[in-house]
Tab-separated table of N, CA, C and O in Angstrom:
chain	number	residue	atom	x	y	z
A	49	MET	N	-13.498	-95.995	-81.136
A	49	MET	CA	-12.888	-97.140	-80.557
A	49	MET	C	-12.027	-97.098	-79.599
A	49	MET	O	-11.639	-95.870	-79.146
A	50	ILE	N	-12.289	-97.878	-78.498
A	50	ILE	CA	-11.955	-97.947	-77.302
A	50	ILE	C	-10.523	-98.674	-77.465
A	50	ILE	O	-10.229	-99.687	-77.826
A	51	LEU	N	-9.232	-97.950	-76.862
A	51	LEU	CA	-8.214	-98.453	-76.838
A	51	LEU	C	-7.618	-99.382	-75.530
A	51	LEU	O	-6.811	-100.078	-75.714
A	52	GLY	N	-8.444	-98.670	-74.633
A	52	GLY	CA	-8.118	-99.087	-73.457
A	52	GLY	C	-8.751	-98.817	-72.286
A	52	GLY	O	-9.552	-97.618	-71.980
A	53	ILE	N	-9.062	-99.714	-71.051
A	53	ILE	CA	-10.023	-99.186	-70.014
A	53	ILE	C	-8.823	-99.528	-68.871
A	53	ILE	O	-8.155	-100.743	-68.652
A	54	GLY	N	-9.021	-99.071	-67.699
A	54	GLY	CA	-8.333	-99.425	-66.440
A	54	GLY	C	-9.314	-98.957	-65.308
A	54	GLY	O	-9.969	-97.652	-65.393
A	55	THR	N	-9.024	-99.440	-64.273
A	55	THR	CA	-9.615	-99.270	-62.877
A	55	THR	C	-8.644	-99.301	-61.634
A	55	THR	O	-8.046	-100.103	-61.709
A	56	ASP	N	-8.851	-98.809	-60.530
A	56	ASP	CA	-8.232	-98.980	-59.407
A	56	ASP	C	-8.839	-98.625	-58.276
A	56	ASP	O	-9.750	-97.634	-58.320
A	57	LEU	N	-8.764	-99.039	-57.511
A	57	LEU	CA	-9.412	-98.871	-55.694
A	57	LEU	C	-8.308	-98.505	-54.665
A	57	LEU	O	-7.402	-99.538	-54.873
A	58	ALA	N	-7.998	-97.534	-54.436
A	58	ALA	CA	-7.109	-97.100	-53.317
A	58	ALA	C	-7.635	-96.794	-51.976
A	58	ALA	O	-8.931	-96.254	-51.861
A	59	ASN	N	-7.190	-97.530	-50.885
A	59	ASN	CA	-7.477	-97.136	-49.629
A	59	ASN	C	-6.994	-95.726	-48.859
A	59	ASN	O	-5.792	-95.449	-49.101
A	60	ILE	N	-8.005	-94.666	-48.458
A	60	ILE	CA	-7.418	-93.379	-48.163
A	60	ILE	C	-6.769	-93.591	-46.974
A	60	ILE	O	-5.653	-92.781	-47.080
A	61	GLU	N	-6.925	-94.657	-45.953
A	61	GLU	CA	-6.224	-94.586	-44.605
A	61	GLU	C	-4.838	-95.029	-45.046
A	61	GLU	O	-3.852	-94.593	-44.466
A	62	ARG	N	-4.655	-95.975	-46.127
A	62	ARG	CA	-3.317	-96.119	-46.421
A	62	ARG	C	-2.816	-95.366	-47.066
A	62	ARG	O	-1.452	-94.865	-46.610
A	63	ILE	N	-3.068	-94.371	-47.835
A	63	ILE	CA	-2.413	-93.061	-48.365
A	63	ILE	C	-2.131	-92.213	-47.339
A	63	ILE	O	-0.914	-91.611	-47.333
A	64	GLN	N	-3.113	-92.159	-46.399
A	64	GLN	CA	-2.674	-91.059	-45.128
A	64	GLN	C	-1.353	-91.362	-44.389
A	64	GLN	O	-0.618	-90.788	-44.217
A	65	GLY	N	-1.443	-92.944	-44.433
A	65	GLY	CA	-0.390	-93.534	-43.411
A	65	GLY	C	1.033	-93.230	-44.109
A	65	GLY	O	2.099	-93.106	-43.297
A	66	THR	N	1.191	-93.244	-45.604
A	66	THR	CA	2.200	-93.333	-46.579
A	66	THR	C	2.515	-91.665	-46.253
A	66	THR	O	3.652	-91.366	-46.309
A	67	LEU	N	1.482	-90.872	-46.227
A	67	LEU	CA	1.743	-89.321	-46.263
A	67	LEU	C	2.418	-89.045	-44.848
A	67	LEU	O	3.307	-88.269	-44.626
A	68	ASP	N	2.036	-89.745	-43.907
A	68	ASP	CA	2.565	-89.562	-42.611
A	68	ASP	C	3.858	-89.939	-42.217
A	68	ASP	O	5.005	-89.277	-41.667
A	69	ARG	N	4.223	-91.063	-42.992
A	69	ARG	CA	5.596	-91.791	-42.850
A	69	ARG	C	6.298	-91.120	-43.789
A	69	ARG	O	7.744	-90.943	-43.502
A	70	PHE	N	6.147	-91.114	-45.184
A	70	PHE	CA	7.192	-90.348	-46.076
A	70	PHE	C	7.025	-88.979	-46.593
A	70	PHE	O	7.504	-88.372	-46.922
A	71	GLY	N	5.577	-88.194	-46.284
A	71	GLY	CA	5.545	-86.944	-46.433
A	71	GLY	C	6.124	-86.229	-47.897
A	71	GLY	O	5.672	-86.939	-48.828
A	72	ASP	N	6.720	-85.425	-47.839
A	72	ASP	CA	7.263	-84.997	-49.066
A	72	ASP	C	7.885	-85.839	-50.260
A	72	ASP	O	7.736	-85.694	-51.199
A	73	ARG	N	8.680	-87.004	-49.641
A	73	ARG	CA	9.450	-87.680	-50.426
A	73	ARG	C	8.374	-88.360	-51.355
A	73	ARG	O	8.437	-88.722	-52.481
A	74	PHE	N	7.221	-88.870	-50.677
A	74	PHE	CA	6.079	-89.659	-51.520
A	74	PHE	C	5.621	-88.626	-52.217
A	74	PHE	O	5.342	-88.890	-53.625
A	75	ARG	N	4.943	-87.621	-51.841
A	75	ARG	CA	4.472	-86.391	-52.584
A	75	ARG	C	5.190	-86.243	-53.913
A	75	ARG	O	4.668	-86.159	-55.139
A	76	ASN	N	6.543	-85.815	-53.812
A	76	ASN	CA	7.276	-85.540	-55.029
A	76	ASN	C	7.665	-86.751	-55.831
A	76	ASN	O	7.863	-86.298	-57.269
A	77	ARG	N	7.595	-87.654	-55.274
A	77	ARG	CA	7.863	-88.832	-56.124
A	77	ARG	C	6.644	-89.391	-57.292
A	77	ARG	O	6.862	-89.728	-58.464
A	78	VAL	N	5.429	-89.129	-56.494
A	78	VAL	CA	4.179	-89.495	-57.123
A	78	VAL	C	3.477	-88.667	-57.953
A	78	VAL	O	2.789	-88.323	-59.015
A	79	PHE	N	3.258	-87.466	-57.235
A	79	PHE	CA	2.513	-86.230	-57.862
A	79	PHE	C	3.108	-84.988	-58.323
A	79	PHE	O	4.298	-84.889	-57.809
A	80	THR	N	2.553	-84.558	-59.359
A	80	THR	CA	3.084	-83.248	-59.830
A	80	THR	C	2.626	-82.022	-58.876
A	80	THR	O	1.833	-82.055	-57.850
A	81	GLU	N	3.699	-80.622	-59.153
A	81	GLU	CA	3.456	-79.981	-58.507
A	81	GLU	C	1.697	-79.172	-58.313
A	81	GLU	O	1.372	-78.789	-57.291
A	82	SER	N	1.276	-79.255	-59.416
A	82	SER	CA	-0.144	-78.857	-59.484
A	82	SER	C	-1.256	-79.703	-58.492
A	82	SER	O	-2.137	-79.230	-58.034
A	83	GLU	N	-0.756	-81.070	-58.935
A	83	GLU	CA	-1.395	-82.075	-58.230
A	83	GLU	C	-1.366	-81.742	-56.559
A	83	GLU	O	-2.458	-81.936	-56.083
A	84	GLN	N	-0.079	-81.364	-55.968
A	84	GLN	CA	-0.007	-81.291	-54.838
A	84	GLN	C	-0.693	-80.202	-54.125
A	84	GLN	O	-1.068	-79.885	-53.156
A	85	ARG	N	-0.496	-79.023	-55.121
A	85	ARG	CA	-1.415	-77.784	-54.676
A	85	ARG	C	-2.491	-78.151	-54.588
A	85	ARG	O	-3.338	-77.463	-53.539
A	86	LYS	N	-3.276	-79.008	-55.322
A	86	LYS	CA	-4.560	-78.744	-55.453
A	86	LYS	C	-5.176	-79.722	-54.036
A	86	LYS	O	-6.098	-79.266	-53.362
A	87	ALA	N	-4.272	-80.747	-53.814
A	87	ALA	CA	-4.695	-81.639	-52.692
A	87	ALA	C	-4.229	-80.877	-51.395
A	87	ALA	O	-4.982	-81.000	-50.414
A	88	GLU	N	-3.309	-80.302	-51.414
A	88	GLU	CA	-3.126	-79.310	-50.208
A	88	GLU	C	-4.208	-78.133	-49.774
A	88	GLU	O	-4.408	-77.853	-48.467
A	89	ARG	N	-4.691	-77.896	-50.821
A	89	ARG	CA	-5.950	-76.761	-50.506
A	89	ARG	C	-7.186	-77.703	-50.078
A	89	ARG	O	-8.335	-76.775	-49.746
A	90	ARG	N	-7.233	-78.918	-50.194
A	90	ARG	CA	-8.544	-79.472	-49.830
A	90	ARG	C	-8.517	-79.766	-48.491
A	90	ARG	O	-7.648	-80.131	-47.839
A	91	LYS	N	-9.835	-79.976	-47.970
A	91	LYS	CA	-10.174	-80.322	-46.641
A	91	LYS	C	-9.802	-81.651	-46.600
A	91	LYS	O	-9.113	-82.276	-45.268
A	92	ASP	N	-10.152	-82.801	-47.260
A	92	ASP	CA	-9.763	-84.147	-47.340
A	92	ASP	C	-8.544	-84.452	-48.310
A	92	ASP	O	-8.681	-84.998	-49.361
A	93	VAL	N	-7.102	-84.035	-47.606
A	93	VAL	CA	-6.206	-84.049	-48.245
A	93	VAL	C	-5.676	-85.547	-48.811
A	93	VAL	O	-5.581	-85.942	-50.034
A	94	ALA	N	-5.741	-86.208	-47.699
A	94	ALA	CA	-5.704	-87.966	-48.286
A	94	ALA	C	-6.580	-88.462	-49.000
A	94	ALA	O	-5.954	-89.151	-50.016
A	95	GLY	N	-7.600	-88.048	-48.960
A	95	GLY	CA	-8.825	-88.610	-50.140
A	95	GLY	C	-8.359	-87.723	-51.392
A	95	GLY	O	-8.564	-88.632	-52.368
A	96	THR	N	-7.981	-86.765	-51.433
A	96	THR	CA	-7.616	-86.321	-52.801
A	96	THR	C	-6.235	-87.029	-53.658
A	96	THR	O	-6.343	-87.279	-54.586
A	97	TYR	N	-5.217	-86.930	-52.699
A	97	TYR	CA	-4.190	-88.030	-53.186
A	97	TYR	C	-4.548	-89.192	-53.537
A	97	TYR	O	-4.212	-89.880	-54.520
A	98	ALA	N	-5.640	-89.865	-52.632
A	98	ALA	CA	-5.817	-91.504	-53.094
A	98	ALA	C	-6.416	-91.290	-54.351
A	98	ALA	O	-6.588	-92.238	-55.085
A	99	LYS	N	-7.668	-90.542	-54.631
A	99	LYS	CA	-8.399	-90.397	-55.878
A	99	LYS	C	-7.284	-90.361	-57.035
A	99	LYS	O	-7.149	-90.912	-57.980
A	100	ARG	N	-6.239	-89.434	-56.586
A	100	ARG	CA	-5.313	-89.240	-57.786
A	100	ARG	C	-4.174	-90.327	-57.844
A	100	ARG	O	-3.841	-90.789	-59.201
A	101	TRP	N	-3.940	-90.884	-56.847
A	101	TRP	CA	-3.372	-92.264	-57.060
A	101	TRP	C	-3.748	-93.196	-57.973
A	101	TRP	O	-3.419	-93.726	-58.798
A	102	ALA	N	-5.323	-93.492	-57.640
A	102	ALA	CA	-6.139	-94.320	-58.134
A	102	ALA	C	-5.890	-94.081	-59.660
A	102	ALA	O	-6.052	-95.130	-60.636
A	103	ALA	N	-6.256	-93.040	-60.027
A	103	ALA	CA	-6.440	-92.704	-61.511
A	103	ALA	C	-4.941	-92.765	-62.351
A	103	ALA	O	-5.190	-93.198	-63.453
A	104	LYS	N	-4.111	-92.601	-61.559
A	104	LYS	CA	-2.597	-92.999	-62.170
A	104	LYS	C	-2.496	-94.418	-62.302
A	104	LYS	O	-2.169	-94.626	-63.446
A	105	GLU	N	-3.075	-95.110	-61.327
A	105	GLU	CA	-2.964	-96.831	-61.699
A	105	GLU	C	-3.693	-97.085	-62.787
A	105	GLU	O	-3.438	-98.101	-63.538
A	106	ALA	N	-5.068	-96.514	-62.372
A	106	ALA	CA	-5.842	-96.767	-63.860
A	106	ALA	C	-5.574	-96.359	-65.026
A	106	ALA	O	-5.587	-97.127	-66.130
A	107	CYS	N	-4.747	-95.436	-65.155
A	107	CYS	CA	-4.343	-95.021	-66.667
A	107	CYS	C	-3.302	-95.775	-67.061
A	107	CYS	O	-3.024	-96.262	-68.040
A	108	SER	N	-2.442	-96.371	-66.155
A	108	SER	CA	-1.294	-97.201	-66.495
A	108	SER	C	-1.851	-98.537	-67.156
A	108	SER	O	-1.387	-99.010	-68.100
A	109	LYS	N	-2.932	-98.969	-66.535
A	109	LYS	CA	-3.502	-100.177	-66.728
A	109	LYS	C	-4.329	-99.729	-68.619
A	109	LYS	O	-4.206	-100.695	-69.147
A	110	ALA	N	-5.012	-98.868	-68.463
A	110	ALA	CA	-5.617	-98.520	-69.783
A	110	ALA	C	-4.494	-98.336	-70.927
A	110	ALA	O	-4.796	-98.788	-71.990
A	111	LEU	N	-3.258	-97.969	-70.342
A	111	LEU	CA	-2.193	-97.666	-71.520
A	111	LEU	C	-1.728	-99.297	-71.684
A	111	LEU	O	-0.737	-99.471	-72.726
A	112	GLY	N	-1.872	-100.294	-71.026
A	112	GLY	CA	-1.782	-101.532	-71.105
A	112	GLY	C	-0.184	-101.650	-70.540
A	112	GLY	O	0.335	-102.969	-71.093
A	113	THR	N	-0.064	-101.209	-69.890
A	113	THR	CA	1.626	-101.293	-69.295
A	113	THR	C	1.658	-101.773	-67.836
A	113	THR	O	2.348	-102.034	-67.279
A	114	GLY	N	0.748	-100.751	-67.103
A	114	GLY	CA	0.837	-100.945	-65.626
A	114	GLY	C	2.119	-99.893	-65.465
A	114	GLY	O	2.490	-99.405	-66.183
A	115	LEU	N	2.585	-100.055	-64.005
A	115	LEU	CA	3.728	-99.003	-63.742
A	115	LEU	C	4.787	-99.773	-64.117
A	115	LEU	O	5.719	-100.159	-63.222
A	116	ARG	N	5.341	-100.127	-65.444
A	116	ARG	CA	6.469	-100.288	-65.704
A	116	ARG	C	6.795	-100.198	-66.966
A	116	ARG	O	6.106	-99.274	-67.854
A	117	MET	N	7.773	-100.919	-67.686
A	117	MET	CA	8.289	-100.273	-68.942
A	117	MET	C	8.628	-98.976	-69.261
A	117	MET	O	8.451	-98.358	-70.508
A	118	GLY	N	9.287	-98.271	-68.330
A	118	GLY	CA	9.589	-96.898	-68.256
A	118	GLY	C	8.452	-95.897	-67.855
A	118	GLY	O	9.031	-94.580	-67.723
A	119	ILE	N	7.108	-96.086	-67.585
A	119	ILE	CA	6.129	-95.103	-67.339
A	119	ILE	C	6.450	-94.637	-65.857
A	119	ILE	O	6.989	-95.596	-64.698
A	120	SER	N	6.412	-93.341	-65.679
A	120	SER	CA	6.798	-92.515	-64.401
A	120	SER	C	5.265	-92.398	-63.864
A	120	SER	O	4.374	-91.955	-64.471
A	121	TRP	N	5.338	-92.116	-62.362
A	121	TRP	CA	3.938	-91.832	-61.950
A	121	TRP	C	3.669	-90.152	-62.363
A	121	TRP	O	2.693	-89.921	-62.604
A	122	LYS	N	4.604	-89.612	-62.440
A	122	LYS	CA	4.597	-88.125	-63.196
A	122	LYS	C	4.382	-87.869	-64.457
A	122	LYS	O	4.020	-86.777	-65.045
A	123	ASP	N	4.370	-89.129	-65.153
A	123	ASP	CA	3.838	-89.120	-66.550
A	123	ASP	C	2.302	-88.706	-66.923
A	123	ASP	O	1.890	-88.699	-67.689
A	124	MET	N	1.630	-89.141	-65.595
A	124	MET	CA	0.135	-89.063	-65.976
A	124	MET	C	-0.146	-88.003	-64.820
A	124	MET	O	0.289	-88.048	-63.570
A	125	ALA	N	-1.059	-86.897	-65.144
A	125	ALA	CA	-1.434	-85.767	-63.925
A	125	ALA	C	-3.137	-85.696	-64.322
A	125	ALA	O	-3.548	-85.500	-65.309
A	126	VAL	N	-3.779	-85.458	-63.094
A	126	VAL	CA	-4.995	-85.263	-63.112
A	126	VAL	C	-5.064	-83.835	-62.694
A	126	VAL	O	-4.610	-83.337	-61.763
A	127	SER	N	-5.974	-83.185	-63.607
A	127	SER	CA	-6.419	-81.922	-62.923
A	127	SER	C	-7.763	-81.999	-63.159
A	127	SER	O	-8.504	-82.953	-63.636
A	128	ASN	N	-8.363	-80.683	-62.907
A	128	ASN	CA	-9.731	-80.402	-63.448
A	128	ASN	C	-10.251	-79.334	-64.057
A	128	ASN	O	-9.607	-78.155	-64.086
A	129	LEU	N	-11.152	-79.606	-65.004
A	129	LEU	CA	-11.720	-78.341	-65.564
A	129	LEU	C	-12.512	-77.403	-64.656
A	129	LEU	O	-12.761	-77.782	-63.749
A	130	ARG	N	-12.807	-76.322	-65.078
A	130	ARG	CA	-13.664	-75.312	-64.010
A	130	ARG	C	-14.838	-75.881	-63.599
A	130	ARG	O	-15.176	-75.259	-62.636
A	131	THR	N	-15.698	-76.801	-64.484
A	131	THR	CA	-16.650	-77.478	-64.116
A	131	THR	C	-16.509	-78.399	-63.124
A	131	THR	O	-17.145	-79.075	-62.161
A	132	GLY	N	-15.602	-78.856	-62.592
A	132	GLY	CA	-14.855	-80.104	-61.553
A	132	GLY	C	-14.655	-81.197	-62.093
A	132	GLY	O	-13.980	-82.081	-61.440
A	133	GLN	N	-14.733	-81.347	-63.605
A	133	GLN	CA	-14.746	-82.572	-64.285
A	133	GLN	C	-13.184	-83.049	-64.495
A	133	GLN	O	-12.240	-82.139	-64.698
A	134	PRO	N	-12.666	-84.210	-63.849
A	134	PRO	CA	-11.515	-84.459	-63.931
A	134	PRO	C	-10.702	-84.762	-65.444
A	134	PRO	O	-11.477	-85.351	-65.915
A	135	VAL	N	-9.644	-84.389	-65.741
A	135	VAL	CA	-8.795	-84.564	-67.097
A	135	VAL	C	-7.728	-85.108	-66.456
A	135	VAL	O	-6.767	-85.015	-65.504
A	136	MET	N	-7.175	-86.078	-67.343
A	136	MET	CA	-5.963	-86.884	-67.670
A	136	MET	C	-4.992	-86.084	-68.287
A	136	MET	O	-5.544	-86.276	-69.545
A	137	GLU	N	-3.887	-85.858	-68.103
A	137	GLU	CA	-2.765	-85.387	-68.932
A	137	GLU	C	-1.528	-86.015	-69.175
A	137	GLU	O	-1.001	-86.701	-67.869
A	138	VAL	N	-0.903	-86.707	-70.222
A	138	VAL	CA	0.125	-87.628	-70.035
A	138	VAL	C	1.234	-87.104	-70.763
A	138	VAL	O	1.191	-86.162	-71.702
A	139	THR	N	2.445	-87.172	-70.370
A	139	THR	CA	3.702	-86.565	-70.847
A	139	THR	C	4.797	-87.909	-71.086
A	139	THR	O	4.582	-89.070	-70.470
A	140	GLY	N	5.941	-87.808	-71.241
A	140	GLY	CA	6.994	-88.578	-71.167
A	140	GLY	C	6.498	-89.945	-72.000
A	140	GLY	O	5.924	-89.955	-72.845
A	141	TRP	N	7.054	-90.983	-71.291
A	141	TRP	CA	6.597	-92.398	-71.634
A	141	TRP	C	5.376	-92.565	-71.911
A	141	TRP	O	4.748	-93.446	-73.085
A	142	ALA	N	4.522	-92.038	-70.982
A	142	ALA	CA	3.140	-92.419	-71.046
A	142	ALA	C	2.715	-91.795	-72.497
A	142	ALA	O	1.528	-92.568	-72.978
A	143	LYS	N	2.885	-90.676	-72.836
A	143	LYS	CA	2.307	-90.107	-73.982
A	143	LYS	C	2.859	-90.743	-75.230
A	143	LYS	O	2.542	-91.010	-75.881
A	144	GLN	N	4.339	-91.213	-75.353
A	144	GLN	CA	4.815	-92.278	-76.116
A	144	GLN	C	4.074	-93.233	-76.305
A	144	GLN	O	3.811	-93.578	-77.750
A	145	ARG	N	3.680	-93.980	-75.297
A	145	ARG	CA	2.731	-95.176	-75.276
A	145	ARG	C	1.574	-95.091	-76.030
A	145	ARG	O	0.901	-95.668	-76.800
A	146	LEU	N	0.798	-94.102	-75.399
A	146	LEU	CA	-0.451	-93.429	-75.948
A	146	LEU	C	-0.409	-93.323	-77.477
A	146	LEU	O	-1.203	-93.531	-78.291
A	147	ASP	N	0.641	-92.735	-77.941
A	147	ASP	CA	0.902	-92.287	-79.338
A	147	ASP	C	0.819	-93.386	-80.078
A	147	ASP	O	0.253	-93.643	-81.464
A	148	GLU	N	1.601	-94.351	-79.602
A	148	GLU	CA	2.061	-95.799	-80.416
A	148	GLU	C	0.559	-96.415	-80.448
A	148	GLU	O	0.244	-97.392	-81.331
A	149	MET	N	-0.331	-96.632	-79.186
A	149	MET	CA	-1.689	-97.255	-79.414
A	149	MET	C	-2.563	-96.617	-80.201
A	149	MET	O	-3.598	-97.416	-80.727
A	150	THR	N	-2.531	-95.241	-80.603
A	150	THR	CA	-3.477	-94.556	-81.615
A	150	THR	C	-3.291	-95.037	-82.832
A	150	THR	O	-2.240	-94.184	-83.595
A	151	PRO	N	-4.393	-95.522	-83.557
A	151	PRO	CA	-4.050	-95.701	-84.917
A	151	PRO	C	-4.089	-94.510	-85.807
A	151	PRO	O	-4.541	-93.266	-85.413
A	152	LEU	N	-3.561	-94.401	-87.023
A	152	LEU	CA	-3.349	-93.337	-87.923
A	152	LEU	C	-4.494	-92.874	-88.193
A	152	LEU	O	-5.554	-93.617	-88.247
A	153	GLY	N	-4.891	-91.425	-88.471
A	153	GLY	CA	-6.120	-90.906	-88.714
A	153	GLY	C	-6.633	-90.764	-87.587
A	153	GLY	O	-8.199	-90.605	-87.443
A	154	HIS	N	-6.681	-90.950	-86.315
A	154	HIS	CA	-7.451	-91.103	-85.376
A	154	HIS	C	-6.837	-89.822	-83.885
A	154	HIS	O	-5.397	-90.025	-84.112
A	155	THR	N	-7.538	-89.655	-83.399
A	155	THR	CA	-6.924	-88.839	-82.032
A	155	THR	C	-7.518	-89.337	-80.741
A	155	THR	O	-8.515	-89.747	-80.859
A	156	ALA	N	-6.584	-89.540	-79.670
A	156	ALA	CA	-7.109	-90.153	-78.573
A	156	ALA	C	-7.477	-89.174	-77.637
A	156	ALA	O	-6.988	-87.977	-77.443
A	157	THR	N	-8.469	-89.730	-76.928
A	157	THR	CA	-9.133	-88.840	-75.634
A	157	THR	C	-9.094	-89.527	-74.417
A	157	THR	O	-9.317	-90.842	-74.667
A	158	ILE	N	-8.492	-89.270	-73.193
A	158	ILE	CA	-8.494	-89.978	-71.815
A	158	ILE	C	-9.761	-89.439	-71.150
A	158	ILE	O	-9.589	-88.361	-71.031
A	159	HIS	N	-10.532	-90.429	-70.960
A	159	HIS	CA	-11.526	-89.858	-69.892
A	159	HIS	C	-11.454	-90.513	-68.518
A	159	HIS	O	-10.715	-91.684	-68.587
A	160	VAL	N	-11.672	-90.123	-67.460
A	160	VAL	CA	-11.293	-90.211	-66.186
A	160	VAL	C	-12.497	-89.671	-65.357
A	160	VAL	O	-13.097	-88.655	-65.515
A	161	THR	N	-12.943	-90.546	-64.324
A	161	THR	CA	-13.844	-90.227	-63.430
A	161	THR	C	-13.132	-90.686	-62.053
A	161	THR	O	-12.540	-91.973	-62.026
A	162	LEU	N	-13.421	-89.879	-61.175
A	162	LEU	CA	-12.901	-90.247	-59.688
A	162	LEU	C	-14.041	-90.369	-58.925
A	162	LEU	O	-15.290	-89.458	-58.762
A	163	THR	N	-13.870	-91.016	-57.761
A	163	THR	CA	-14.955	-91.025	-56.752
A	163	THR	C	-14.513	-91.685	-55.269
A	163	THR	O	-13.369	-92.327	-55.396
A	164	ASP	N	-14.952	-91.017	-54.330
A	164	ASP	CA	-14.428	-91.999	-52.827
A	164	ASP	C	-15.680	-91.876	-51.981
A	164	ASP	O	-16.442	-91.177	-52.075
A	165	ASP	N	-15.539	-92.953	-51.251
A	165	ASP	CA	-16.460	-92.952	-50.009
A	165	ASP	C	-15.818	-93.545	-48.805
A	165	ASP	O	-15.107	-94.777	-49.025
A	166	HIS	N	-15.390	-92.823	-48.187
A	166	HIS	CA	-14.269	-93.201	-47.129
A	166	HIS	C	-14.495	-94.424	-46.593
A	166	HIS	O	-15.404	-95.107	-46.449
A	167	PRO	N	-13.385	-95.778	-46.560
A	167	PRO	CA	-11.944	-95.400	-46.937
A	167	PRO	C	-11.461	-95.548	-48.007
A	167	PRO	O	-10.268	-95.705	-48.290
A	168	TRP	N	-12.224	-95.624	-49.007
A	168	TRP	CA	-11.926	-95.976	-50.238
A	168	TRP	C	-11.952	-94.787	-51.158
A	168	TRP	O	-13.156	-94.011	-51.461
A	169	ALA	N	-11.248	-94.790	-52.182
A	169	ALA	CA	-11.338	-93.834	-53.514
A	169	ALA	C	-11.031	-94.689	-54.762
A	169	ALA	O	-10.175	-95.653	-54.783
A	170	GLN	N	-11.752	-94.199	-55.908
A	170	GLN	CA	-12.101	-95.188	-56.967
A	170	GLN	C	-11.589	-94.584	-58.064
A	170	GLN	O	-12.457	-93.378	-58.177
A	171	ALA	N	-10.892	-95.088	-59.282
A	171	ALA	CA	-11.078	-94.313	-60.433
A	171	ALA	C	-10.981	-95.207	-61.748
A	171	ALA	O	-10.808	-96.604	-61.575
A	172	PHE	N	-11.831	-94.862	-62.813
A	172	PHE	CA	-11.746	-95.293	-63.964
A	172	PHE	C	-11.433	-94.436	-65.131
A	172	PHE	O	-11.610	-93.469	-65.128
A	173	VAL	N	-10.472	-95.092	-66.096
A	173	VAL	CA	-10.025	-94.542	-67.246
A	173	VAL	C	-10.352	-95.258	-68.365
A	173	VAL	O	-10.147	-96.318	-68.434
A	174	LEU	N	-10.805	-94.563	-69.421
A	174	LEU	CA	-11.196	-94.932	-70.524
A	174	LEU	C	-10.543	-94.235	-71.738
A	174	LEU	O	-10.679	-93.020	-71.713
A	175	ILE	N	-9.493	-94.844	-72.459
A	175	ILE	CA	-8.728	-94.083	-73.638
A	175	ILE	C	-9.725	-94.610	-74.647
A	175	ILE	O	-9.865	-95.648	-75.408
A	176	GLU	N	-9.995	-93.265	-75.587
A	176	GLU	CA	-10.758	-93.528	-77.050
A	176	GLU	C	-10.108	-92.856	-78.141
A	176	GLU	O	-9.369	-91.797	-77.660
A	177	ALA	N	-9.914	-93.398	-78.989
A	177	ALA	CA	-9.533	-92.911	-80.304
A	177	ALA	C	-10.756	-92.913	-81.171
A	177	ALA	O	-11.819	-93.268	-81.776
A	178	LEU	N	-10.677	-91.456	-81.750
A	178	LEU	CA	-11.946	-90.742	-82.568
A	178	LEU	C	-11.298	-90.468	-84.135
A	178	LEU	O	-10.195	-90.068	-83.980
A	179	PRO	N	-11.731	-90.759	-85.115
A	179	PRO	CA	-11.279	-90.285	-86.318
A	179	PRO	C	-10.969	-88.750	-86.546
A	179	PRO	O	-11.529	-87.873	-86.014
A	180	THR	N	-9.917	-88.355	-86.684
A	180	THR	CA	-9.343	-86.962	-86.886
A	180	THR	C	-10.221	-86.329	-88.064
A	180	THR	O	-10.403	-86.876	-89.055
A	181	GLU	N	-10.797	-85.335	-87.907
A	181	GLU	CA	-11.674	-84.376	-89.173
A	181	GLU	C	-10.687	-83.542	-89.975
A	181	GLU	O	-9.627	-83.268	-89.585
A	182	ASP	N	-10.986	-84.115	-91.291
A	182	ASP	CA	-9.988	-83.499	-92.210
A	182	ASP	C	-10.453	-82.040	-92.346
A	182	ASP	O	-11.572	-81.614	-92.197
């Protein structure tokens, strides 16, 4: 069963401007250390940050809260499997909210997809609950 769905569209040039203006203050407020390492290794640094920004916004929407009610940017983190597939991990209040949303006898899975076409970065997040196998 679908528990939540969220989407967001981020402007890469806006994210670049924010990086130029606020630098580490912005990076450290919004992105985990692993997200920062990944972005800084990429050719398109701003595009990588923009996709992760959009994923965090989309995840907060799928959780039904947006970025309020105690949720923190760093409570949601995007990484990639070896295949390149993006995955979302939630901690802190976001994990608490996910646990509250998940029906007894089910396990929640967060699906995320990212794309960009300059100057836009887009993310979709779908939260699914599947019955727990006995």
